[in-house]
Amino acid sequence: MKILVTGCNGQLGRAVNEQYAGNENVELINTDVDQLDITNVDDVLKMVRDVKPDVILNCAAHTNVNLCESQQDLAYRINAIGPRNLSIAAADVDAKMVQVSTDYVFAGDGNRPYTEFDPTDPQSMYGATKLAGEQFVQQFAKRYFIIRTAWLYGDGKNFVKTMLQLSENNDKVRVVGDQLGTPTSAAELARMIKYLIPTDNYGIFHGTCEGVCSWADFTKEIFRLAGKKTEVEYITTDEFPTPAKRPAYSVLENYMLKLTTDYSFAQWEDAIAEYMKWLLG
């Protein structure tokens, strides 16, 4: 099986490579922005027709939520037109399409976990462009998996490493305590993708670790696992204003997985413990 991976140098791209390492039945064709400009439909079609993959896995995205607000055109090109182009190409060679999306497609003002059947209502440019990407995939790909994830961390720049860096020089860090979600390791998400790809269980899926916490709760657990004595001060969203509106409640329920498979994600606490073991050696 041939899998064309875009955004191979990102956290998820690296985790996918780790999942398939040593698997002789799967060939990964790794691309990043230097090898393939997903915003150019001609470039995408040429490469896909040359390679003829069985699966296109799009790990590329403009994920800087705040910058998306000021870089609207670029965000639409990468997060919407990119998936459109890949879906057109996937249909052209009869490949499966895997698109990674986000909790930001929802309003984030609920009080129970969002399922795949809940109406979308993005409140930020990042969420709007990612939702447009989902819609293009549904429009152009014949066989697709759209997987919404949240609070992703892995091998790359992420919240966990930022907090650990802050703890080096600070006795106390101030972290938002009124935004709730589920930290999800890229390794856990890559395992789910590897599970879904061979199946014909197409559609929209939520893919996050189990459980719920705030950013401040998450930071406390990171510090505990790292043996840091740094204190975590809980602050409100209003005390930490950002250009993009952040969801107050963006817990996703992996409802389609529960309805159609027996697959389950790890608890977020177990996943971060596994990650910290890897990170700290």
Coordinates of C-alpha atoms in Angstrom, one line a residue:
M1 CA 0.0 0.0 0.0
K2 CA 1.3 3.4 -1.0
I3 CA 0.5 6.4 1.3
L4 CA 1.3 9.9 0.1
V5 CA 1.8 12.0 3.3
T6 CA 1.7 15.8 3.1
G7 CA 3.2 17.9 6.0
C8 CA 5.5 15.0 6.8
N9 CA 7.7 17.2 9.0
G10 CA 4.9 18.3 11.4
Q11 CA 4.0 16.6 14.6
L12 CA 1.4 14.3 13.1
G13 CA 3.5 13.6 10.0
R14 CA 6.3 12.4 12.2
A15 CA 4.0 10.3 14.3
V16 CA 2.6 8.6 11.2
N17 CA 6.1 7.7 10.1
E18 CA 6.8 6.3 13.5
Q19 CA 3.6 4.2 13.3
Y20 CA 4.6 2.6 10.0
A21 CA 8.3 2.3 10.7
G22 CA 9.5 -1.2 9.7
N23 CA 6.2 -2.1 7.9
E24 CA 7.3 -3.6 4.6
N25 CA 3.7 -3.7 3.3
V26 CA 3.4 0.1 3.4
E27 CA 5.4 2.6 1.4
L28 CA 5.2 6.2 2.7
I29 CA 5.8 8.9 0.1
N30 CA 6.7 11.8 2.4
T31 CA 6.2 15.4 1.2
D32 CA 6.4 18.8 2.8
V33 CA 6.0 22.3 1.4
D34 CA 9.4 22.0 -0.3
Q35 CA 8.4 18.9 -2.3
L36 CA 4.7 19.6 -2.9
D37 CA 2.7 22.9 -2.8
I38 CA -0.8 21.6 -2.0
T39 CA -2.3 25.0 -2.8
N40 CA -1.4 24.4 -6.5
V41 CA -3.9 22.0 -8.1
D42 CA -1.6 21.3 -11.2
D43 CA 1.4 20.4 -8.9
V44 CA -0.8 18.1 -6.8
L45 CA -2.4 16.4 -9.8
K46 CA 1.0 15.9 -11.4
M47 CA 2.6 14.3 -8.3
V48 CA -0.4 12.1 -7.5
R49 CA -0.7 10.8 -11.1
D50 CA 3.1 10.1 -11.1
V51 CA 3.0 8.3 -7.7
K52 CA -0.5 6.7 -7.9
P53 CA -1.0 6.4 -4.1
D54 CA -3.6 4.2 -2.5
V55 CA -4.1 6.8 0.2
I56 CA -3.5 10.5 0.5
L57 CA -3.0 11.6 4.1
N58 CA -3.1 15.4 4.6
C59 CA -1.1 16.4 7.6
A60 CA -0.4 19.9 6.2
A61 CA -2.2 22.9 7.7
H62 CA -1.8 26.5 8.7
T63 CA -2.2 25.8 12.4
N64 CA -1.2 29.1 13.9
V65 CA -4.6 30.1 15.2
N66 CA -3.8 33.7 15.9
L67 CA -1.9 34.3 12.6
C68 CA -4.9 32.9 10.6
E69 CA -6.8 36.0 11.7
S70 CA -4.4 38.3 9.9
Q71 CA -3.4 35.8 7.1
Q72 CA -6.9 35.0 5.9
D73 CA -5.9 34.4 2.3
L74 CA -3.0 32.1 3.2
A75 CA -5.2 30.2 5.7
Y76 CA -7.9 29.6 3.1
R77 CA -5.2 28.5 0.6
I78 CA -3.6 26.0 2.9
N79 CA -6.6 24.8 5.0
A80 CA -9.3 24.8 2.3
I81 CA -7.9 24.9 -1.2
G82 CA -5.1 22.4 -0.2
P83 CA -7.6 19.7 0.9
R84 CA -9.7 20.5 -2.2
N85 CA -6.8 19.9 -4.5
L86 CA -5.8 16.7 -2.8
S87 CA -9.4 15.4 -2.9
I88 CA -9.6 16.2 -6.6
A89 CA -6.4 14.2 -7.1
A90 CA -7.5 11.4 -4.9
A91 CA -10.7 11.0 -6.9
D92 CA -8.6 11.1 -10.1
V93 CA -6.5 8.0 -9.1
D94 CA -9.2 6.4 -7.0
A95 CA -7.2 6.9 -3.7
K96 CA -8.7 7.2 -0.3
M97 CA -8.4 10.6 1.2
V98 CA -7.6 11.3 4.9
Q99 CA -8.1 14.9 6.1
V100 CA -7.2 16.1 9.6
S101 CA -9.5 18.7 11.0
T102 CA -10.1 20.4 14.3
D103 CA -12.4 21.1 17.3
Y104 CA -12.4 24.7 16.2
V105 CA -15.2 24.0 13.7
F106 CA -17.6 24.2 16.6
A107 CA -18.7 27.3 18.5
G108 CA -17.1 26.0 21.7
D109 CA -19.8 27.4 24.0
G110 CA -21.5 24.1 24.9
N111 CA -21.5 22.1 28.1
R112 CA -21.3 18.5 26.8
P113 CA -18.9 16.8 24.4
Y114 CA -19.5 17.6 20.7
T115 CA -20.4 14.6 18.5
E116 CA -20.0 14.3 14.8
F117 CA -23.7 15.0 14.5
D118 CA -23.6 18.4 16.1
P119 CA -23.9 21.5 14.0
T120 CA -20.7 23.4 13.2
D121 CA -20.2 27.1 13.9
P122 CA -16.6 28.2 13.8
Q123 CA -15.7 31.4 15.7
S124 CA -12.2 32.0 14.3
M125 CA -10.6 32.2 10.9
Y126 CA -8.7 29.0 11.7
G127 CA -12.0 27.1 12.4
A128 CA -13.7 28.6 9.3
T129 CA -10.9 27.6 6.9
K130 CA -10.6 24.1 8.4
L131 CA -14.4 23.7 8.0
A132 CA -14.2 24.8 4.4
G133 CA -11.5 22.1 3.9
E134 CA -13.9 19.5 5.3
Q135 CA -16.6 20.6 2.9
F136 CA -14.3 20.4 -0.1
V137 CA -13.2 16.9 0.9
Q138 CA -16.8 15.8 1.1
Q139 CA -17.5 17.5 -2.3
F140 CA -14.6 16.1 -4.3
A141 CA -13.2 12.9 -2.7
K142 CA -15.1 9.6 -3.4
R143 CA -13.8 7.8 -0.3
Y144 CA -12.7 9.8 2.7
F145 CA -12.0 9.9 6.4
I146 CA -12.2 13.4 8.0
I147 CA -10.8 13.3 11.5
R148 CA -11.3 16.1 13.9
T149 CA -8.7 16.3 16.7
A150 CA -7.7 18.8 19.4
W151 CA -4.9 20.1 21.6
L152 CA -2.3 18.1 19.6
Y153 CA 1.2 17.6 20.9
G154 CA 4.1 15.4 19.5
D155 CA 7.5 15.6 18.1
G156 CA 7.7 19.4 17.3
K157 CA 6.9 22.8 18.7
N158 CA 3.9 22.4 21.1
F159 CA 2.2 23.5 24.3
V160 CA 4.0 20.9 26.5
K161 CA 7.5 22.1 25.5
T162 CA 6.5 25.7 25.8
M163 CA 5.3 25.1 29.4
L164 CA 8.5 23.2 30.3
Q165 CA 10.6 26.0 28.9
L166 CA 8.7 28.6 31.0
S167 CA 9.2 26.5 34.1
E168 CA 13.0 26.7 33.7
N169 CA 13.0 30.4 34.6
N170 CA 9.8 31.0 36.5
D171 CA 8.6 29.9 39.9
K172 CA 5.1 30.5 38.8
V173 CA 3.3 30.4 35.4
R174 CA -0.1 31.8 34.6
V175 CA -2.3 29.5 32.5
V176 CA -5.9 29.7 31.3
G177 CA -8.1 27.6 33.5
D178 CA -11.6 28.3 31.9
Q179 CA -11.0 26.6 28.5
L180 CA -11.8 22.9 28.6
G181 CA -10.7 20.3 26.1
T182 CA -8.8 17.1 25.7
P183 CA -5.0 17.0 25.1
T184 CA -4.3 14.5 22.4
S185 CA -0.9 13.0 21.5
A186 CA 0.1 12.8 17.9
A187 CA 1.0 9.1 18.5
E188 CA -2.5 8.3 19.6
L189 CA -4.0 10.1 16.6
A190 CA -1.6 8.3 14.2
R191 CA -2.6 4.9 15.7
M192 CA -6.3 5.8 15.0
I193 CA -5.4 6.8 11.4
K194 CA -3.5 3.6 10.9
Y195 CA -6.5 1.6 12.2
L196 CA -9.0 3.4 9.9
I197 CA -7.1 3.4 6.6
P198 CA -7.5 -0.3 5.6
T199 CA -11.3 -0.1 6.3
D200 CA -14.2 1.2 4.3
N201 CA -15.6 2.9 7.4
Y202 CA -15.7 6.3 5.7
G203 CA -17.1 9.6 7.0
I204 CA -16.4 12.2 9.7
F205 CA -14.8 11.1 12.9
H206 CA -13.7 12.7 16.1
G207 CA -10.2 11.6 17.2
T208 CA -9.0 12.8 20.6
C209 CA -7.8 11.2 23.8
E210 CA -10.4 10.4 26.4
G211 CA -11.2 12.7 29.4
V212 CA -11.4 16.5 29.9
C213 CA -9.2 19.2 31.5
S214 CA -8.3 22.8 31.3
W215 CA -5.0 24.2 30.0
A216 CA -4.0 24.9 33.6
D217 CA -4.9 21.3 34.6
F218 CA -2.8 20.0 31.7
T219 CA 0.1 22.2 32.7
K220 CA 0.0 20.9 36.3
E221 CA 0.1 17.3 35.1
I222 CA 3.1 18.2 32.8
F223 CA 5.0 19.7 35.7
R224 CA 4.1 16.8 38.0
L225 CA 5.4 14.2 35.4
A226 CA 8.6 16.3 34.9
G227 CA 9.2 16.7 38.6
K228 CA 8.9 20.5 38.3
K229 CA 8.1 22.6 41.4
T230 CA 6.7 25.5 39.3
E231 CA 3.4 26.7 40.6
V232 CA 0.4 27.0 38.1
E233 CA -1.8 30.1 38.6
Y234 CA -5.2 29.6 37.0
I235 CA -6.3 32.7 35.0
T236 CA -9.4 33.5 32.9
T237 CA -9.5 33.8 29.1
D238 CA -10.2 37.5 29.6
E239 CA -6.9 37.9 31.4
F240 CA -5.0 36.4 28.4
P241 CA -6.5 38.1 25.3
T242 CA -5.6 36.7 21.9
P243 CA -6.4 37.8 18.3
A244 CA -8.4 34.7 17.7
K245 CA -11.4 33.7 19.8
R246 CA -10.7 30.5 21.7
P247 CA -13.4 27.9 22.4
A248 CA -14.4 27.8 26.1
Y249 CA -15.6 24.2 25.8
S250 CA -14.3 22.1 22.9
V251 CA -14.4 18.5 24.3
L252 CA -15.0 16.1 21.4
E253 CA -16.7 12.7 21.9
N254 CA -15.4 10.0 19.6
Y255 CA -18.9 9.0 18.9
M256 CA -18.5 7.6 15.4
L257 CA -15.7 5.4 16.6
K258 CA -18.0 4.1 19.4
L259 CA -20.9 3.6 17.0
T260 CA -19.0 1.8 14.2
T261 CA -15.9 0.2 15.8
D262 CA -14.5 -1.2 19.1
Y263 CA -11.5 1.2 18.8
S264 CA -10.8 3.5 21.7
F265 CA -8.2 6.2 22.5
A266 CA -6.1 6.3 25.6
Q267 CA -7.0 8.6 28.5
W268 CA -5.3 11.9 28.2
E269 CA -3.4 11.4 31.4
D270 CA -1.9 8.1 30.1
A271 CA -1.0 9.6 26.8
I272 CA 0.9 12.5 28.3
A273 CA 2.7 10.2 30.7
E274 CA 3.9 8.1 27.7
Y275 CA 4.9 11.2 25.8
M276 CA 6.8 12.7 28.8
K277 CA 8.7 9.4 29.1
W278 CA 9.8 9.7 25.5
L279 CA 10.5 13.4 25.8
L280 CA 12.6 13.3 29.0
G281 CA 14.3 10.0 28.2

